[in-house]
Amino acid sequence: MIISHADPIQCRHGYPLSPVRRPDPASRRRALIGDTVPAPRGGRRTSDGKRGLAGHCARIVASRPFEVAIVVLIMANGVVLGIETYPNLGAAGPVLRWTEWMFRAVFVVEITIRVLAYGRRPQDFFRHGWNVFDLLVTAAIFVPGLHGDSAVLRFIRVARVLRLVRFSPGLRTIVAALWRSLPGVAGFLALAAVTLYVYGMAGWLIFGDRYPEQYGDIGRSLVTLFVLLSLETLPDLLEQGLEVSPWTLLYYVSFVMIAVNLLLNILIAVIVNSMEEARRLEMTEGLASDYDSDGDGIPDEVDRIAISQRLDDLRMVIAELERELRIEREEPPGAPRRRQPSDH
């Protein structure tokens, strides 16, 4: 079977698969770390732009040695922060302070190069979330009032270690999944709060007079039930409940089934679904930036997820074609050929 490039490929569900443009590997790698410098309207950058300061900075930012050097410096900064937690450093104290100022200077130079890489459109630097985070973490240490050895300054210095996330695709996917799961997690927390409140009020009514230390008011009831989510206190609470009435088993068993099992499984499902969406967005980064599947006129993340789904359908079509070709090659010469299904 020969497939022409002009023929539309259909998935097994019957609808045609829209062609997806393959990105340039170099541009896709730069897009993944948020350092892509937009080209002027009309396509390629001019030779003057390539020889200018923005072109040099863009090549530095997109280079592998620059990325490795920044990762090594961030890790070294984390080691220095760990060493500073030990008391009585002696002569090493001034050396560590000078090292900290060296890290600050290097990170300022890094942010400057990243901003200059955008040329005449430095505002595009702030369109990428990791760029904004790096700028805030780097600039916060120069805020007046954060000098010396304050707790806020230490927290900001520790936050610089989180910059390692932007250089790891796996960590970026996890962080993106957690960010995308916030709406679902908010709904889960609302449902969990209502469930805990209902069971807390029921526990106060049932056990309030007998066990005031655990169910004396709604606050103590909620704390007791929240600790029960770990199931560590379940045997003791069951024993106390049986002293009140055998029917209290229904209270604790229903709480464990609904709160511990059902609600936690819902939370896991929300996070797993967000992980899948983040993986699809990472996979389609830089693919068909003008593709609009939902027809709203704005190519967005929904359209990129639709692209990944169509790619999955295309993989299934190719797998079916390979399986049919393999069966045809394995059939003996004298065997009757299988009748292909008619299109009519």
Coordinates of C-alpha atoms in Angstrom, one line a residue:
M1 CA 0.0 0.0 0.0
I2 CA 1.4 3.4 -1.1
I3 CA 0.2 6.5 0.6
S4 CA 0.6 9.7 -1.4
H5 CA 1.4 12.9 0.5
A6 CA -1.5 14.6 -1.3
D7 CA -4.0 12.0 0.0
P8 CA -5.6 13.0 3.3
I9 CA -4.9 10.4 6.1
Q10 CA -7.9 9.3 8.1
C11 CA -7.9 7.8 11.5
R12 CA -10.0 4.8 12.3
H13 CA -12.7 7.1 13.6
G14 CA -13.3 8.4 10.1
Y15 CA -12.2 12.1 10.3
P16 CA -9.2 13.4 8.4
L17 CA -6.0 14.2 10.3
S18 CA -4.8 17.7 9.8
P19 CA -1.2 18.1 8.8
V20 CA 1.1 19.2 11.6
R21 CA 4.3 21.1 10.7
R22 CA 7.5 19.7 12.1
P23 CA 9.5 22.3 14.0
D24 CA 13.2 22.9 13.6
P25 CA 15.0 21.0 16.4
A26 CA 17.1 24.0 17.4
S27 CA 14.1 26.3 17.7
R28 CA 12.1 23.7 19.6
R29 CA 14.9 23.3 22.1
R30 CA 15.1 27.1 22.6
A31 CA 11.3 27.3 23.0
L32 CA 11.3 24.7 25.7
I33 CA 13.6 26.8 28.0
G34 CA 11.8 30.0 27.1
D35 CA 14.7 31.7 25.4
T36 CA 13.4 31.9 21.8
V37 CA 14.0 35.4 20.4
P38 CA 11.2 36.4 18.0
A39 CA 12.2 36.9 14.5
P40 CA 11.0 40.1 12.6
R41 CA 7.9 40.0 10.6
G42 CA 8.6 38.5 7.2
G43 CA 10.5 35.3 8.3
R44 CA 14.2 35.1 8.8
R45 CA 16.3 37.4 10.8
T46 CA 18.5 39.7 8.8
S47 CA 22.3 39.3 8.7
D48 CA 22.7 42.6 10.6
G49 CA 20.6 41.3 13.4
K50 CA 22.7 38.1 13.6
R51 CA 25.8 40.2 13.9
G52 CA 24.3 42.6 16.5
L53 CA 24.3 42.4 20.2
A54 CA 20.9 40.7 20.4
G55 CA 22.1 38.0 18.0
H56 CA 25.2 37.3 20.0
C57 CA 23.2 37.1 23.2
A58 CA 20.6 34.9 21.6
R59 CA 23.3 32.4 20.5
I60 CA 24.8 32.5 24.0
V61 CA 21.5 31.8 25.7
A62 CA 20.7 28.9 23.2
S63 CA 24.1 27.3 23.6
R64 CA 24.5 24.2 25.7
P65 CA 27.6 25.4 27.6
F66 CA 25.8 28.4 28.9
E67 CA 22.9 26.2 30.2
V68 CA 25.4 23.8 31.8
A69 CA 27.3 26.6 33.4
I70 CA 24.2 28.1 35.0
V71 CA 23.1 24.7 36.3
V72 CA 26.5 24.2 37.9
L73 CA 26.5 27.6 39.5
I74 CA 23.0 27.1 40.9
M75 CA 24.1 23.8 42.4
A76 CA 27.2 25.3 43.8
N77 CA 25.1 28.1 45.3
G78 CA 23.0 25.5 47.0
V79 CA 26.1 23.8 48.5
V80 CA 27.3 27.1 49.8
L81 CA 23.9 27.8 51.4
G82 CA 24.1 24.4 53.1
I83 CA 27.6 25.0 54.4
E84 CA 26.5 28.3 55.9
T85 CA 24.1 26.5 58.2
Y86 CA 27.0 25.1 60.3
P87 CA 28.2 27.2 63.2
N88 CA 31.8 28.3 63.9
L89 CA 33.0 28.5 60.3
G90 CA 36.0 30.5 61.3
A91 CA 38.1 31.7 58.4
A92 CA 35.6 30.2 55.9
G93 CA 33.0 32.8 56.8
P94 CA 34.5 35.7 54.8
V95 CA 35.2 33.4 51.9
L96 CA 31.6 32.2 51.8
R97 CA 30.3 35.8 51.8
W98 CA 32.6 36.8 48.9
T99 CA 31.4 33.6 47.1
E100 CA 27.8 34.7 47.6
W101 CA 28.5 38.1 46.0
M102 CA 30.1 36.4 43.1
F103 CA 27.0 34.3 42.6
R104 CA 24.9 37.4 42.7
A105 CA 27.0 39.1 40.0
V106 CA 26.9 36.1 37.8
F107 CA 23.2 35.7 38.0
V108 CA 22.7 39.4 37.3
V109 CA 24.8 39.0 34.1
E110 CA 22.8 36.0 33.1
I111 CA 19.5 37.8 33.4
T112 CA 21.0 40.8 31.5
I113 CA 22.0 38.5 28.6
R114 CA 18.6 36.9 28.5
V115 CA 16.9 40.2 28.3
L116 CA 19.3 41.5 25.6
A117 CA 18.7 38.4 23.6
Y118 CA 15.2 39.7 22.8
G119 CA 16.6 42.7 21.0
R120 CA 14.1 45.5 20.3
R121 CA 11.3 43.5 22.1
P122 CA 12.6 43.2 25.7
Q123 CA 9.0 43.0 26.8
D124 CA 8.7 39.5 25.4
F125 CA 11.1 38.4 28.1
F126 CA 8.2 38.7 30.6
R127 CA 5.9 36.4 28.5
H128 CA 7.6 33.3 29.9
G129 CA 6.9 32.5 33.5
W130 CA 10.3 31.1 34.3
N131 CA 12.0 34.3 33.1
V132 CA 9.8 36.3 35.5
F133 CA 10.6 33.9 38.4
D134 CA 14.4 34.2 37.7
L135 CA 14.2 37.9 37.6
L136 CA 12.3 38.2 40.8
V137 CA 14.6 35.8 42.7
T138 CA 17.7 37.6 41.4
A139 CA 16.5 41.1 41.9
A140 CA 14.9 40.6 45.4
I141 CA 18.3 40.3 47.1
F142 CA 19.0 43.9 46.1
V143 CA 15.8 45.3 47.7
P144 CA 16.6 47.8 50.5
G145 CA 16.1 46.4 53.9
L146 CA 17.0 42.8 53.0
H147 CA 20.7 43.1 54.0
G148 CA 22.5 41.3 56.7
D149 CA 21.4 37.8 57.7
S150 CA 17.6 38.2 57.9
A151 CA 15.3 35.2 57.5
V152 CA 13.6 36.7 54.4
L153 CA 17.0 37.1 52.6
R154 CA 17.9 33.5 53.4
F155 CA 14.6 32.3 52.0
I156 CA 15.1 34.3 48.8
R157 CA 18.6 32.8 48.5
V158 CA 17.2 29.3 49.0
A159 CA 14.6 30.0 46.3
R160 CA 17.3 30.4 43.7
V161 CA 17.9 26.7 43.9
L162 CA 14.4 26.3 42.4
R163 CA 15.7 27.7 39.2
L164 CA 17.0 24.3 38.4
V165 CA 13.5 23.3 37.4
R166 CA 13.6 25.3 34.2
F167 CA 16.5 23.4 32.9
S168 CA 14.9 19.9 33.4
P169 CA 12.0 18.9 31.1
G170 CA 10.8 16.3 33.6
L171 CA 10.7 18.8 36.4
R172 CA 9.0 21.4 34.2
T173 CA 6.3 18.9 33.3
I174 CA 5.7 18.1 37.0
V175 CA 5.5 21.8 38.0
A176 CA 3.2 22.5 35.0
A177 CA 1.0 19.6 36.0
L178 CA 0.7 20.9 39.6
W179 CA -0.1 24.4 38.3
R180 CA -2.8 23.1 35.9
S181 CA -4.2 20.9 38.7
L182 CA -4.9 23.9 41.0
P183 CA -8.6 24.4 39.8
G184 CA -9.3 20.7 40.2
V185 CA -7.6 20.6 43.6
A186 CA -9.6 23.7 44.7
G187 CA -12.8 21.8 43.9
F188 CA -11.4 18.7 45.7
L189 CA -10.6 20.8 48.8
A190 CA -14.1 22.3 48.8
L191 CA -15.7 18.8 48.7
A192 CA -13.3 17.5 51.4
A193 CA -14.0 20.5 53.7
V194 CA -17.8 19.9 53.4
T195 CA -17.3 16.1 54.1
L196 CA -15.1 16.8 57.1
Y197 CA -17.5 19.4 58.5
V198 CA -20.5 17.0 58.2
Y199 CA -18.6 14.2 59.9
G200 CA -17.2 16.6 62.5
M201 CA -20.6 17.7 63.5
A202 CA -21.8 14.1 63.6
G203 CA -18.8 13.2 65.8
W204 CA -19.6 16.1 68.2
L205 CA -23.2 14.9 68.5
I206 CA -22.2 11.2 69.1
F207 CA -19.0 11.5 71.1
G208 CA -19.0 15.0 72.5
D209 CA -20.1 14.1 76.0
R210 CA -18.1 10.9 76.3
Y211 CA -14.8 12.1 74.8
P212 CA -14.6 15.9 75.1
E213 CA -10.9 15.9 74.5
Q214 CA -11.4 14.6 70.9
Y215 CA -14.9 15.7 70.1
G216 CA -15.7 18.4 72.6
D217 CA -16.3 21.0 69.9
I218 CA -16.2 21.3 66.2
G219 CA -12.6 22.3 66.1
R220 CA -11.4 19.3 68.0
S221 CA -13.7 17.0 66.0
L222 CA -12.1 18.3 62.7
V223 CA -8.6 17.8 64.1
T224 CA -9.4 14.2 65.2
L225 CA -10.9 13.4 61.8
F226 CA -8.0 15.0 60.0
V227 CA -5.5 12.8 61.9
L228 CA -7.7 9.8 61.1
L229 CA -7.0 10.3 57.4
S230 CA -3.6 8.7 58.0
L231 CA -5.5 5.7 59.5
E232 CA -3.0 5.5 62.4
T233 CA -5.6 6.3 65.1
L234 CA -8.3 4.1 63.6
P235 CA -7.9 1.1 66.0
D236 CA -8.1 3.3 69.1
L237 CA -11.1 5.3 67.8
L238 CA -12.9 2.1 66.9
E239 CA -12.4 0.7 70.4
Q240 CA -13.7 3.9 71.9
G241 CA -16.7 3.9 69.6
L242 CA -17.6 0.4 70.5
E243 CA -17.8 1.4 74.1
V244 CA -20.5 3.9 73.1
S245 CA -22.5 1.8 70.7
P246 CA -21.8 -0.9 68.0
W247 CA -23.5 1.5 65.5
T248 CA -20.5 3.8 65.7
L249 CA -18.7 1.3 63.4
L250 CA -21.0 2.7 60.6
Y251 CA -19.7 6.2 61.3
Y252 CA -16.0 5.3 61.1
V253 CA -16.3 2.8 58.3
S254 CA -18.3 5.3 56.1
F255 CA -15.8 8.0 56.9
V256 CA -12.8 5.8 55.9
M257 CA -14.6 4.7 52.7
I258 CA -15.6 8.2 51.6
A259 CA -12.9 10.5 52.9
V260 CA -9.8 8.3 52.9
N261 CA -10.5 6.1 49.8
L262 CA -12.9 8.0 47.5
L263 CA -11.6 11.6 48.0
L264 CA -8.0 10.7 47.9
N265 CA -8.5 8.7 44.7
I266 CA -10.3 11.8 43.2
L267 CA -7.3 13.9 44.1
I268 CA -4.9 11.4 42.5
A269 CA -7.1 11.3 39.3
V270 CA -7.0 15.2 39.1
I271 CA -3.2 15.2 39.4
V272 CA -2.7 12.4 36.9
N273 CA -5.0 14.1 34.4
S274 CA -3.0 17.3 34.8
M275 CA 0.2 15.4 34.3
E276 CA -1.1 14.0 31.0
E277 CA -2.1 17.4 29.8
A278 CA 1.2 18.9 30.8
R279 CA 3.0 16.0 28.9
R280 CA 1.0 16.7 25.8
L281 CA 1.8 20.5 26.0
E282 CA 5.5 19.8 26.5
M283 CA 5.4 17.4 23.5
T284 CA 3.7 19.9 21.2
E285 CA 5.8 22.9 22.2
G286 CA 6.6 24.8 19.0
L287 CA 4.3 22.7 16.8
A288 CA 1.9 24.5 14.5
S289 CA 1.7 27.7 16.5
D290 CA -1.2 29.0 14.3
Y291 CA -3.3 25.8 14.6
D292 CA -6.8 26.5 15.9
S293 CA -8.9 23.4 16.4
D294 CA -11.8 24.9 18.4
G295 CA -12.4 27.7 16.0
D296 CA -12.2 30.5 18.6
G297 CA -9.6 32.4 16.5
I298 CA -6.9 32.1 19.2
P299 CA -4.3 29.2 19.1
D300 CA -4.0 28.2 22.7
E301 CA -3.2 25.2 24.9
V302 CA -6.5 23.5 24.0
D303 CA -5.4 23.5 20.4
R304 CA -2.0 22.0 21.3
I305 CA -3.7 19.3 23.3
A306 CA -5.9 18.6 20.2
I307 CA -2.7 18.3 18.1
S308 CA -1.3 15.7 20.5
Q309 CA -4.5 13.7 20.3
R310 CA -4.4 13.7 16.5
L311 CA -0.8 12.6 16.6
D312 CA -1.9 9.7 18.8
D313 CA -4.6 8.8 16.2
L314 CA -1.9 9.0 13.5
R315 CA 0.3 6.6 15.4
M316 CA -2.6 4.2 15.6
V317 CA -3.2 4.4 11.9
I318 CA 0.5 3.8 11.1
A319 CA 0.6 0.8 13.5
E320 CA -2.5 -0.7 11.8
L321 CA -0.8 -0.2 8.4
E322 CA 2.4 -1.9 9.6
R323 CA 0.5 -4.8 11.0
E324 CA -1.4 -5.3 7.7
L325 CA 1.8 -5.1 5.7
R326 CA 3.5 -7.6 8.0
I327 CA 0.6 -10.1 7.6
E328 CA 0.7 -9.8 3.8
R329 CA 4.4 -10.5 3.8
E330 CA 4.0 -13.5 6.1
E331 CA 1.2 -15.1 3.9
P332 CA 2.4 -18.1 1.8
P333 CA 2.5 -17.6 -2.0
G334 CA -0.4 -20.0 -2.8
A335 CA -2.7 -18.7 0.0
P336 CA -5.8 -16.7 -1.1
R337 CA -5.4 -13.0 -0.4
R338 CA -7.6 -11.4 2.1
R339 CA -10.4 -9.3 0.7
Q340 CA -9.9 -5.6 1.6
P341 CA -13.0 -3.9 3.0
S342 CA -14.9 -1.8 0.5
D343 CA -15.1 1.9 0.8
H344 CA -18.7 1.9 -0.4

